[in-house]
Amino acid sequence: YAQTPKQRAPRVEDKTAPTVLMAEDISGRPEREIVLQRDAEVIKDKTKVKSDTACFRQVENEVQAEGDVKIWRFGDYFTGDELKLNLDSGQGYMLNPTYKLEANHAQGKAERINFINEDEAQVVNGTYSTCQSVTPDWYLRSDTLNLDSGRDVGTASKTLIYFKDVPILGTPALSFSLSGARRSGWLSPTPGFGSKNGPELVVPYYFNIAPNRDLTLYPKLIGNRGLQVGALARYMGETDGGLYRGETYVEVMPRDRAYAEANPDKKSDRWMVRSNHTQDITPDWAYSWNVRAASDDNYPNDFSKTVANSTERQLLRELRTDYHGDIWTLTARVQKYQVLQDPDSTTPVPRPYDRLPAVNFHAAQYDVAGGFDWAFDSELTRFYHPTLINGTRLVAIPQVSYPIIGPSYFITPKVMVNAATYSLDAYNTQSSENMSRAIPTFSLDSGLVFERDVTWRGKQMTQTLEPRLFYVYTPYRDQSRFPTFDTDAASFNFSQIFSENRFVGSDRIGDANQLTAALTSRFLDANGAEMLRLAFGQRFYFRDQQVQLDSSTPVVDSRSDILLAATGRISDTWTFDSAVQYNQADKSVVSQSYSAQWVPGAKKVLNLSYRYLRDSFKNVELSSQWPIFDRWYGVGRINYSMLTKKILESLVGLEYNADCWVFRTGAQRFVTTSTKQSTQIFFQLELNGLSHLGVGSPLEAMKSTIPGYQRLNDGYGR
Amino acid sequence: CGFHLRGDGGHYTLPFPTMYVGLPESSPLAIDLKRNIRANGGTTVVGSARDADGVIEVLSNPEKTKTKTILALDNNGRVRQYLLSYSIVFRVLDKQGKELLGPTNIALSRPIDFSDSQLLAKEQEEALLYKDMQTDLVQQMMRRIAAIKTAGVSLPPPPADKQPSAQKPASVPPAVPAQ
């Protein structure tokens, strides 16, 4: 959104341009009236009239033409039986006309067209279509239709929309953009059917308030429930302080019939809200909010259109502000969560700690006092939870490093201290207490870069070989008495093996005497673009890992799992990505993922992936957009769990792309809980240049779940 | 096997005496990028596009295009893995506004395992992964920018200066730790 309108040459006529008259036979009274017989032609600047006969009144500067009249005005083209046109004012009329507009290639025919001025024409009892053919697939017919090229708007009174000569929709009034630009109006009505909601119909209305703000309303009739109204407001702009932007979506359904029946004791008004906003108050100071809320636990089950929504059960409400100094940043935020329990699931959704508030201070400087880098991070947080221990934690992490960097090597020794003090509230039988700890860490990061020129698939390339060693020493400190507010074991991956702490969060600092070894090789083309990356990594432990989250049994491995990764764009049409985590001790794969994308042409994409994580999931996913034949395109996606032999998500769709319209139909189905699925069927007819697509349309499901999906009628809609 | 240590004047020398980075001052990406440009030694970062020999124009700011999509669901329909994506579209112009490097898209992504019992920790892990992608992105951008001069030239670059390389700033670390 927030696009600038299309630039259009202004329809300014050169009023002083001469009027040229031509015909096989010219007669009349000089200075008064000139009669043109056979192949008459009147040209003045951007206007040209051709007809069998014509009469030109010089005083009024007016043409009256009859018989096979053709007129060209600023790229627009009209034909008809009779024309009267004032060349000064642009006023006039035409009988039994047909027209073709330059903008959007729109066409139509009518009983009469009244020319109101150079820009505006009123079509009486006529049709309008953006189809190119003589017999358009769709058109609208209305009593009066005002086409204003100057304001780029078509407005119609009582209108019927015909598709294949069958009236499909009637409306008392209609307005649309002539050039296809965004403007207020109805968007495609989308009927559908949902397994939980019965038949559905949404008819969105779009308000183009200003280039930088808009509002879309989604009135939706849900068969089993009632009327739901959604509203999406989007905006962006600039104040003296800087930029701001945001969007808010609200969905309200007063008195949900199905819910009231099933839960007579509960309120039957259903709603949800999603809002975010960021704003710069000054160039250094900004604030933002991010708020999500819903009326009840069942909301995601009952109203979600996508898995992304149905899985969202820990709803964050956050207000934050950031201040940037020259070398420091101060962030303060308040975070609360609303948890929507899944009534159909046996495992409860856990509630995270609220941060009321959290204040972070970060300062850093590079290359001071002869090459030192330093950083200081501090965080003061009040953790609140209704059922767990509450407390306030202050953490301070000073660190100093001395990077020694050459073109082909780097060595970075670093020392840091993680100091924390806790003030814990009374909890159960425990009385309130204070505790603190400070844990130093030393690390040494080092690497080399080798290069060589290679020829790969006939191309000159540079191959790099980058060995890297990362040593960490952190002494053991017993931390078993400290609560875990925000801390958990980090997942094991390439960015984690190069961080000092094996936990994320400040409640646990892992004791370490360990070395990480990694080897990366890249293939770079002549433009410096990375074509292929191969990587290997492993960590070696010289001491047992005593610090654990809740157990007191140390982990005694002498080496970690092996990480392997290969990723690249091996040709113009193929990309792939793969990663493996392998345990040498029990010779087994802990996690692995392989994915490939093939894009052999426009609107042709095939994605295939396999993902496995031990004791968690083993899924295969296939998705594609593919031309089937002629103007038919298929889209499809399937996500299959090999553990339970169950389809987790599926989508099939069919799209037909005509010159001036697109038809889509599809069905999607996804799991909402272990036992339940949600199924939806949708239909959509999009008439190019008349109805635009909005957010939340079936197209969104295709776009968001099929990587590489391309719209068929690009350029229309938003 | 043909590998040699990367030398001075290699693929990392930026072909601009002065550069301008078209990102807000406080953007972490801008700070990282400017630091890497300065670390090359030969290039000064200037505060205005008019004074710069090379202008990095960011057409799509990655800080605003961060996305998080679901990668894997478990059998209960709960998310177990997300994909974090981070991508930039940028181009490089000269003082006259002529395009030296056309719109270039660099897209990065990292999977992150997820469990709803670890939400707060995962929030911090996400930040760590975005930082890691930012470091990776800066390295890839530097290579693209450095290749502006050498693109289309198949001959090896001129021999490296034999001066003892200054300890700092001489070049950019091949990979900077994520923290």
Coordinates of N, CA, C and O in Angstrom, one line a residue, chain A residues 225 228 251-256 258-260 262-263 266-273 292-304 309-310 312-315 317 338-343:
Chain A
R225 N -23.1 -19.4 12.5 CA -22.8 -18.5 13.7 C -23.5 -17.1 13.6 O -24.1 -16.7 14.6
Q228 N -20.1 -11.6 11.2 CA -18.8 -11.2 11.8 C -18.3 -10.0 10.9 O -18.5 -9.9 9.7
E251 N -11.7 -8.1 14.8 CA -12.7 -9.0 14.3 C -13.7 -9.1 15.4 O -13.4 -9.4 16.5
V252 N -15.0 -8.8 15.0 CA -16.0 -8.9 16.1 C -17.2 -9.6 15.6 O -17.6 -9.4 14.4
M253 N -17.7 -10.5 16.4 CA -19.0 -11.2 16.1 C -19.9 -11.1 17.3 O -19.7 -11.8 18.3
P254 N -20.9 -10.2 17.3 CA -21.8 -10.2 18.4 C -22.7 -11.4 18.4 O -23.2 -11.7 17.3
R255 N -22.9 -12.1 19.5 CA -23.8 -13.2 19.6 C -23.5 -14.3 18.5 O -24.2 -14.4 17.5
D256 N -22.6 -15.1 18.9 CA -22.2 -16.3 18.0 C -23.2 -17.4 18.4 O -23.3 -17.9 19.5
A258 N -23.7 -20.6 17.3 CA -23.1 -21.9 17.6 C -22.5 -22.0 18.9 O -22.6 -22.9 19.7
Y259 N -21.7 -20.9 19.3 CA -21.0 -20.9 20.5 C -22.0 -20.7 21.7 O -21.8 -21.4 22.8
A260 N -23.0 -19.9 21.5 CA -24.0 -19.7 22.6 C -24.7 -21.1 22.9 O -25.0 -21.4 24.0
A262 N -23.5 -24.1 22.4 CA -22.5 -25.1 23.1 C -22.1 -24.6 24.5 O -21.8 -25.4 25.3
N263 N -22.1 -23.3 24.7 CA -21.6 -22.8 26.0 C -22.7 -21.8 26.5 O -22.4 -20.6 26.5
K266 N -21.5 -19.1 29.0 CA -20.5 -18.1 28.7 C -21.0 -17.0 27.8 O -22.1 -17.1 27.1
K267 N -20.3 -15.9 27.7 CA -20.6 -14.8 26.9 C -20.5 -15.2 25.4 O -19.5 -15.9 25.1
S268 N -21.4 -14.9 24.6 CA -21.4 -15.4 23.2 C -20.8 -14.3 22.2 O -20.8 -14.6 21.0
D269 N -20.3 -13.2 22.8 CA -19.7 -12.2 21.9 C -18.3 -12.7 21.6 O -17.5 -13.0 22.6
R270 N -17.9 -12.8 20.4 CA -16.5 -13.3 20.0 C -15.8 -12.1 19.4 O -16.3 -11.4 18.5
W271 N -14.5 -12.0 19.7 CA -13.7 -10.9 19.1 C -12.2 -11.3 19.2 O -11.8 -12.1 20.0
M272 N -11.5 -10.6 18.3 CA -10.0 -10.7 18.5 C -9.5 -9.4 17.9 O -10.1 -8.7 17.1
V273 N -8.3 -9.0 18.4 CA -7.6 -7.8 17.9 C -6.1 -8.1 17.8 O -5.6 -8.9 18.5
R292 N -2.0 -8.4 20.9 CA -2.9 -9.4 20.4 C -3.8 -9.8 21.6 O -3.3 -9.9 22.7
A293 N -5.0 -10.0 21.2 CA -5.9 -10.5 22.3 C -7.1 -11.2 21.6 O -7.4 -10.9 20.4
A294 N -7.8 -12.0 22.3 CA -8.9 -12.7 21.8 C -9.9 -13.0 22.9 O -9.6 -12.9 24.1
S295 N -11.2 -13.2 22.5 CA -12.2 -13.2 23.5 C -12.2 -14.5 24.3 O -12.6 -14.5 25.5
D296 N -11.8 -15.6 23.8 CA -11.9 -16.9 24.5 C -10.9 -17.9 23.9 O -10.4 -17.8 22.8
D297 N -10.8 -19.0 24.7 CA -9.8 -20.1 24.3 C -10.2 -20.7 23.0 O -9.3 -21.2 22.3
N298 N -11.4 -20.8 22.6 CA -11.8 -21.5 21.4 C -11.6 -20.6 20.1 O -11.8 -21.1 19.0
Y299 N -11.3 -19.4 20.3 CA -11.3 -18.5 19.1 C -10.4 -19.0 18.0 O -10.8 -19.1 16.8
P300 N -9.1 -19.5 18.3 CA -8.3 -20.0 17.2 C -8.9 -21.2 16.5 O -8.8 -21.3 15.3
N301 N -9.6 -22.1 17.3 CA -10.2 -23.2 16.7 C -11.3 -22.9 15.7 O -11.5 -23.5 14.7
D302 N -12.1 -21.9 16.2 CA -13.3 -21.6 15.4 C -13.2 -20.7 14.2 O -13.9 -20.8 13.3
F303 N -12.2 -19.8 14.3 CA -12.1 -18.8 13.2 C -10.9 -18.7 12.4 O -10.8 -17.9 11.5
S304 N -9.9 -19.6 12.7 CA -8.6 -19.5 12.0 C -8.8 -19.9 10.5 O -9.5 -20.9 10.2
N309 N -2.5 -18.9 12.3 CA -3.4 -18.3 13.3 C -3.9 -19.4 14.3 O -4.0 -19.0 15.5
S310 N -4.1 -20.6 13.8 CA -4.7 -21.5 14.8 C -3.7 -22.0 15.8 O -4.0 -22.4 16.9
E312 N -1.5 -20.0 17.1 CA -1.1 -18.8 18.0 C -1.9 -18.8 19.2 O -3.1 -18.3 19.2
R313 N -1.4 -19.3 20.3 CA -2.1 -19.4 21.6 C -1.5 -18.7 22.7 O -2.0 -18.6 23.8
Q314 N -0.3 -18.2 22.5 CA 0.4 -17.4 23.5 C 0.4 -15.9 23.0 O 1.3 -15.6 22.2
L315 N -0.6 -15.1 23.3 CA -0.7 -13.8 22.7 C 0.0 -12.8 23.5 O -0.2 -12.5 24.7
R317 N 1.3 -9.1 24.5 CA 1.0 -7.6 24.5 C 2.2 -6.9 25.0 O 2.6 -7.1 26.1
Q338 N -1.4 -13.3 27.0 CA -2.7 -14.0 27.2 C -2.6 -15.4 26.7 O -2.1 -15.5 25.5
V339 N -2.9 -16.4 27.4 CA -2.8 -17.8 26.9 C -4.2 -18.3 26.6 O -5.1 -18.3 27.4
L340 N -4.3 -18.8 25.4 CA -5.5 -19.4 25.0 C -5.3 -20.9 25.1 O -4.6 -21.5 24.3
Q341 N -6.0 -21.5 26.1 CA -5.9 -23.0 26.2 C -6.6 -23.7 25.1 O -7.6 -23.2 24.6
D342 N -6.1 -24.8 24.7 CA -6.8 -25.6 23.7 C -7.7 -26.6 24.3 O -7.2 -27.5 24.9
P343 N -9.0 -26.4 24.3 CA -9.9 -27.2 25.0 C -9.9 -28.7 24.5 O -10.2 -29.6 25.3

